Short mmCIF file of C-alpha atoms and ligand atoms in Angstrom, two decimals:
data_model
loop_
_atom_site.label_atom_id
_atom_site.label_comp_id
_atom_site.label_asym_id
_atom_site.label_seq_id
_atom_site.Cartn_x
_atom_site.Cartn_y
_atom_site.Cartn_z
CA MET A 1 0.21 -19.37 13.29
CA ILE A 2 -3.55 -18.35 11.91
CA VAL A 3 -3.99 -15.79 9.31
CA VAL A 4 -7.54 -14.06 9.12
CA GLY A 5 -8.75 -12.23 6.03
CA GLY A 6 -10.97 -9.28 6.40
CA SER A 7 -12.95 -8.40 3.35
CA THR A 8 -10.44 -5.94 1.77
CA SER A 9 -7.65 -8.61 1.45
CA ARG A 10 -9.11 -12.12 1.37
CA ASP A 11 -7.08 -12.93 -1.79
CA LEU A 12 -4.01 -11.53 -0.21
CA ALA A 13 -4.49 -13.24 3.11
CA LYS A 14 -5.44 -16.68 1.42
CA ASP A 15 -1.63 -16.49 -0.43
CA ILE A 16 0.17 -15.17 2.77
CA ALA A 17 -1.29 -18.44 4.46
CA SER A 18 -0.35 -20.68 1.59
CA ILE A 19 3.04 -19.42 1.68
CA ILE A 20 3.72 -19.61 5.15
CA GLY A 21 1.99 -22.94 5.48
CA CYS A 22 -0.72 -22.29 8.02
CA LYS A 23 -4.01 -22.10 8.50
CA TYR A 24 -6.47 -19.47 7.02
CA ILE A 25 -9.61 -18.39 8.33
CA GLU A 26 -12.08 -15.65 6.53
CA ALA A 27 -13.59 -13.19 8.70
CA ALA A 28 -17.30 -13.45 7.87
CA THR A 29 -18.20 -10.02 7.69
CA VAL A 30 -21.34 -8.45 6.15
CA ARG A 31 -23.35 -5.14 6.63
CA PHE A 32 -26.82 -4.86 8.52
CA PRO A 33 -29.36 -2.94 6.51
CA ASP A 34 -28.32 0.37 8.24
CA GLY A 35 -24.76 0.09 6.74
CA GLU A 36 -23.08 -0.74 10.02
CA CYS A 37 -20.54 -3.70 10.13
CA TYR A 38 -20.98 -7.43 11.50
CA THR A 39 -18.37 -9.93 11.55
CA ARG A 40 -17.72 -13.25 13.02
CA ILE A 41 -14.75 -15.58 13.38
CA GLU A 42 -16.45 -18.99 12.75
CA GLU A 43 -14.20 -21.11 14.86
CA GLU A 44 -14.43 -22.50 18.36
CA THR A 45 -11.22 -21.13 19.76
CA LEU A 46 -7.91 -19.24 17.69
CA ASP A 47 -5.56 -20.85 20.53
CA ASP A 48 -2.55 -19.75 18.29
CA ASP A 49 -0.59 -16.48 17.30
CA VAL A 50 -2.99 -14.59 14.74
CA ALA A 51 -2.43 -12.17 11.95
CA ILE A 52 -5.33 -10.26 10.68
CA VAL A 53 -4.98 -8.73 6.97
CA GLN A 54 -7.15 -6.00 6.21
CA ASN A 55 -6.81 -2.44 4.91
CA THR A 56 -8.17 0.51 6.91
CA TYR A 57 -9.34 2.36 4.06
CA PRO A 58 -11.90 3.56 3.34
CA ASP A 59 -13.33 4.43 6.78
CA GLU A 60 -15.92 1.46 6.75
CA ASN A 61 -12.80 -0.90 6.57
CA LEU A 62 -10.97 0.70 9.54
CA VAL A 63 -14.34 -0.22 11.67
CA GLU A 64 -14.42 -3.77 10.27
CA MET A 65 -10.55 -3.95 11.42
CA PHE A 66 -11.41 -3.00 14.97
CA LEU A 67 -14.46 -5.58 15.14
CA ILE A 68 -12.05 -8.31 14.02
CA GLN A 69 -9.32 -7.32 16.26
CA ASP A 70 -11.99 -7.62 19.06
CA ALA A 71 -13.24 -10.71 17.96
CA VAL A 72 -9.91 -12.54 17.45
CA ARG A 73 -8.73 -11.61 20.92
CA ARG A 74 -12.14 -12.83 22.43
CA ALA A 75 -11.48 -16.15 20.38
CA GLY A 76 -8.09 -16.74 22.31
CA ALA A 77 -5.54 -15.37 20.07
CA LYS A 78 -2.27 -15.89 21.72
CA SER A 79 -0.61 -12.63 19.92
CA VAL A 80 -2.44 -10.39 17.17
CA THR A 81 -0.23 -9.12 14.39
CA LEU A 82 -1.94 -6.44 12.33
CA VAL A 83 -1.00 -6.75 8.57
CA ILE A 84 -2.35 -3.42 7.24
CA PRO A 85 -1.26 -3.45 3.25
CA TYR A 86 -3.06 0.05 2.77
CA PHE A 87 -3.31 2.10 5.76
CA GLY A 88 -5.48 4.97 5.42
CA TYR A 89 -4.78 8.45 6.90
CA ALA A 90 -1.02 8.26 6.51
CA ARG A 91 -0.48 11.23 4.63
CA GLN A 92 -2.09 13.70 7.27
CA ASP A 93 0.97 12.59 9.47
CA ARG A 94 1.62 15.99 11.07
CA VAL A 95 -0.41 19.15 11.59
CA PHE A 96 0.06 21.39 8.59
CA LYS A 97 -2.26 24.00 9.58
CA ASN A 98 -3.38 25.08 12.77
CA GLY A 99 -6.78 23.19 13.95
CA GLU A 100 -5.75 20.06 12.23
CA PRO A 101 -5.62 16.59 13.88
CA GLU A 102 -2.62 14.41 13.66
CA SER A 103 -4.66 11.68 11.65
CA ALA A 104 -2.45 9.15 11.35
CA LYS A 105 -1.45 9.30 14.86
CA VAL A 106 -4.92 9.17 15.96
CA MET A 107 -5.45 5.91 13.91
CA CYS A 108 -2.35 3.95 15.32
CA GLU A 109 -3.34 4.79 18.82
CA LEU A 110 -6.76 3.09 18.22
CA LEU A 111 -5.70 0.38 16.45
CA SER A 112 -2.96 -0.45 19.17
CA ARG A 113 -5.68 -1.46 21.37
CA VAL A 114 -5.53 -5.14 20.27
CA CYS A 115 -2.10 -5.62 18.87
CA ASP A 116 1.37 -7.02 19.52
CA TYR A 117 2.85 -6.30 16.00
CA VAL A 118 2.07 -4.45 12.92
CA ILE A 119 3.24 -5.01 9.31
CA THR A 120 2.24 -2.21 6.63
CA VAL A 121 3.55 -2.04 2.99
CA ASP A 122 5.18 1.44 1.99
CA ILE A 123 3.56 3.21 4.46
CA HIS A 124 3.68 7.14 3.22
CA LYS A 125 5.63 7.93 6.13
CA GLU A 126 7.12 5.18 8.27
CA ALA A 127 7.74 7.24 11.46
CA VAL A 128 3.80 7.51 11.64
CA LEU A 129 4.07 3.91 13.08
CA GLU A 130 5.84 4.90 16.05
CA ALA A 131 2.60 6.20 17.54
CA PHE A 132 1.65 2.04 17.69
CA LYS A 133 3.94 1.86 20.86
CA ARG A 134 4.55 -1.76 19.47
CA PRO A 135 7.14 -3.29 17.45
CA TYR A 136 6.56 -2.84 13.53
CA LYS A 137 7.83 -3.38 9.98
CA ASP A 138 6.92 -1.55 6.89
CA VAL A 139 7.40 -4.14 4.09
CA LYS A 140 9.34 -2.29 1.07
CA ALA A 141 7.76 -3.34 -2.17
CA ALA A 142 10.42 -2.14 -4.25
CA ASN A 143 12.26 -5.67 -4.59
CA ALA A 144 8.63 -7.28 -5.82
CA MET A 145 8.50 -4.64 -8.56
CA GLY A 146 12.12 -4.84 -9.41
CA ASP A 147 11.99 -8.69 -9.73
CA TYR A 148 8.55 -8.38 -11.63
CA PHE A 149 10.13 -6.04 -14.27
CA LYS A 150 13.58 -7.59 -14.50
CA ASP A 151 12.96 -9.32 -17.89
CA LYS A 152 10.47 -6.68 -19.20
CA ASP A 153 12.30 -4.43 -21.58
CA ILE A 154 12.83 -1.53 -18.96
CA ASP A 155 15.79 0.85 -19.91
CA MET A 156 15.49 3.18 -17.03
CA VAL A 157 13.54 3.76 -13.52
CA PHE A 158 12.28 7.20 -12.72
CA SER A 159 10.51 8.54 -9.43
CA PRO A 160 8.06 11.27 -10.05
CA ASP A 161 9.36 13.51 -7.41
CA ILE A 162 12.36 13.47 -5.15
CA GLY A 163 10.28 11.91 -2.22
CA ALA A 164 10.30 8.70 -4.04
CA ALA A 165 13.89 8.64 -5.25
CA GLY A 166 14.87 6.04 -2.78
CA ARG A 167 12.26 3.71 -4.39
CA ALA A 168 13.42 4.21 -7.93
CA LYS A 169 16.77 3.75 -6.56
CA MET A 170 15.90 0.17 -5.00
CA VAL A 171 14.00 -1.11 -8.04
CA GLY A 172 16.59 0.33 -10.59
CA GLU A 173 19.23 -1.50 -8.52
CA ARG A 174 17.30 -4.65 -7.91
CA MET A 175 16.84 -5.03 -11.67
CA GLY A 176 20.37 -3.50 -12.85
CA VAL A 177 19.46 -0.52 -14.76
CA PRO A 178 19.82 3.17 -13.91
CA TYR A 179 17.63 5.72 -12.12
CA ASP A 180 16.88 8.98 -11.50
CA HIS A 181 13.94 11.17 -10.16
CA LEU A 182 11.89 14.07 -11.56
CA GLU A 183 11.24 17.43 -9.91
CA LYS A 184 7.86 17.97 -9.06
CA LYS A 185 5.84 20.93 -7.37
CA ARG A 186 2.37 20.19 -6.03
CA LEU A 187 0.04 23.32 -6.70
CA SER A 188 -3.16 21.62 -5.40
CA GLY A 189 -4.64 18.27 -4.13
CA THR A 190 -5.21 17.71 -8.08
CA GLU A 191 -2.39 19.90 -9.68
CA VAL A 192 1.04 19.37 -10.06
CA VAL A 193 4.15 20.62 -12.09
CA ILE A 194 7.04 18.50 -13.24
CA GLN A 195 10.26 19.47 -14.40
CA PRO A 196 11.45 18.12 -17.55
CA ALA A 197 13.89 14.87 -16.98
CA LYS A 198 17.61 15.93 -16.42
CA SER A 199 18.73 12.26 -17.75
CA ASP A 200 18.13 11.41 -21.74
CA VAL A 201 15.22 9.52 -22.30
CA LYS A 202 15.19 9.66 -25.92
CA GLY A 203 14.15 6.17 -27.52
CA LYS A 204 14.20 4.60 -23.98
CA SER A 205 11.71 2.33 -22.29
CA VAL A 206 11.06 3.84 -18.95
CA LEU A 207 9.26 2.74 -15.59
CA ILE A 208 8.05 5.52 -13.26
CA VAL A 209 7.41 4.11 -9.87
CA ASP A 210 5.43 5.42 -6.88
CA ASP A 211 4.07 4.51 -3.52
CA MET A 212 0.61 5.35 -4.69
CA ILE A 213 -1.58 6.93 -7.29
CA SER A 214 -4.92 8.81 -5.98
CA THR A 215 -5.75 11.18 -8.55
CA GLY A 216 -3.34 10.36 -11.00
CA GLY A 217 -2.11 13.79 -11.79
CA THR A 218 1.16 13.10 -10.68
CA ILE A 219 1.87 10.08 -12.54
CA MET A 220 0.17 11.57 -15.61
CA THR A 221 2.21 14.85 -15.87
CA ALA A 222 5.32 12.78 -15.17
CA THR A 223 4.39 10.45 -18.20
CA THR A 224 3.73 13.82 -20.48
CA GLN A 225 7.21 15.06 -19.44
CA LEU A 226 9.32 11.89 -20.35
CA LYS A 227 7.36 10.99 -23.68
CA ALA A 228 7.80 14.91 -24.44
CA ALA A 229 11.73 14.28 -23.79
CA GLY A 230 11.41 11.39 -26.45
CA ALA A 231 10.87 8.33 -24.33
CA ARG A 232 9.83 5.46 -26.58
CA LYS A 233 7.42 3.72 -23.93
CA VAL A 234 6.48 4.84 -20.42
CA THR A 235 5.11 1.82 -17.87
CA VAL A 236 4.00 2.87 -14.26
CA ALA A 237 3.88 1.09 -11.21
CA CYS A 238 2.66 2.06 -7.77
CA THR A 239 2.40 0.26 -4.82
CA HIS A 240 -1.19 1.24 -4.10
CA GLY A 241 -3.69 1.86 -6.67
CA VAL A 242 -6.22 4.09 -4.79
CA TYR A 243 -7.45 5.56 -7.97
CA VAL A 244 -9.80 8.27 -6.72
CA ASN A 245 -12.48 10.15 -9.09
CA ASN A 246 -12.23 7.90 -12.18
CA ALA A 247 -8.69 8.03 -12.10
CA LEU A 248 -8.29 4.46 -13.58
CA GLU A 249 -10.27 5.64 -16.51
CA ARG A 250 -8.22 8.78 -17.39
CA LEU A 251 -4.98 6.69 -16.66
CA LYS A 252 -6.29 4.13 -19.36
CA ALA A 253 -6.80 7.09 -21.63
CA SER A 254 -3.77 8.77 -21.06
CA ASP A 255 -0.17 8.34 -22.72
CA ILE A 256 0.64 5.49 -20.38
CA ASP A 257 1.56 2.15 -22.14
CA ASP A 258 0.94 0.07 -19.21
CA LEU A 259 0.06 0.67 -15.65
CA LEU A 260 0.31 -1.92 -12.84
CA SER A 261 -0.11 -1.86 -8.82
CA CYS A 262 0.77 -4.18 -6.02
CA ASN A 263 -2.03 -6.32 -4.73
CA THR A 264 -2.32 -4.01 -1.47
CA LEU A 265 -5.56 -2.70 -2.79
CA MET A 266 -7.49 -4.97 -5.35
CA SER A 267 -8.30 -3.71 -9.00
CA GLU A 268 -7.56 -4.78 -12.65
CA THR A 269 -3.99 -3.28 -12.32
CA SER A 270 -3.06 -5.63 -9.30
CA ARG A 271 -0.31 -7.86 -10.98
CA ILE A 272 2.41 -7.49 -8.76
CA SER A 273 2.48 -9.60 -5.48
CA VAL A 274 3.66 -8.56 -2.09
CA ALA A 275 2.28 -11.85 -0.36
CA GLY A 276 5.63 -13.56 -0.34
CA MET A 277 7.48 -10.32 1.37
CA ILE A 278 4.52 -10.17 3.90
CA ALA A 279 4.86 -13.73 4.99
CA ASP A 280 8.43 -13.37 5.07
CA ALA A 281 7.84 -10.63 7.82
CA ILE A 282 5.25 -12.54 9.62
CA LYS A 283 7.87 -15.53 9.84
CA GLU A 284 10.69 -13.52 10.93
CA ARG A 285 8.57 -12.40 13.79
CA CYS A 286 7.00 -15.61 15.11
C1 LIG B 1 3.49 11.97 -3.04
O1 LIG B 1 3.92 12.20 -2.00
C2 LIG B 1 2.90 10.56 -3.39
O2 LIG B 1 4.07 9.94 -3.35
C3 LIG B 1 2.12 10.45 -4.50
O3 LIG B 1 3.01 10.99 -5.55
C4 LIG B 1 0.75 11.01 -4.52
O4 LIG B 1 -0.06 10.85 -3.28
C5 LIG B 1 -0.03 10.77 -5.77
O5 LIG B 1 -1.33 11.41 -5.77
P1 LIG B 1 -1.73 11.84 -7.08
O6 LIG B 1 -2.18 10.43 -7.83
O7 LIG B 1 -3.41 12.44 -6.73
O8 LIG B 1 -1.11 12.94 -7.89
#
């Protein structure tokens, strides 16, 4: 097995290779003056099973993934596993209004050109991966989160909406603490309304878990509700810290006491590693 790190995920790729105990190669990616991507695998041959670790977000990184896929196949890879820690376009998983594309399906079809197996992490809708028409595994970061927070003074775990209730359950069960979900209604891309918690949180240290933080609207509103209900401390953990439109600055200035994310997207909050879980998923396959 050889693990190839694309420019979005070099540290994660190195960690995965080190856990598996296999060779790590960096895709030497640079940008031409006009912004186009150039990449090169600086090895004579890759006569082995290859796993490429690279996010497909934002769009320029998707192009890099296409080019790395072609390069590794040409260099002789016996099989190609795509490890996509953060899969862009997963939220447009169906046509919501007439005239829209089915974006997630388009991306899977394009990425399946050079690919034998796909590994994602907490993709927004797992069903999207069917479009690869290849075997796949969506790694659930909940266990890594649960292990991280086991000894961190957390009394209860919440999800900000019913959609993420399963994640709160997995994290809570892993930690051996109670869990619940809040009720969220989305008004627009940036506005949400969240109902007061039904569980008693007075004086408690609570953890809110979600798959991603984008604008931060969901998590900040959830935190406000829990603090208003008397929570002593609110810690937030997401798998993917996307943080658009200065969200990180706004989150740091909010009522949130501690903010963490996994290392699928790198930022100052990426303190929970999913490298071990991805390494296990690769080993299971090979
Ligand atoms: C929604 O279904 C997701 O799980 C997240 O709660 C949502 O994408 C977060 O977005 P934002 O940070 O913009 O509220």
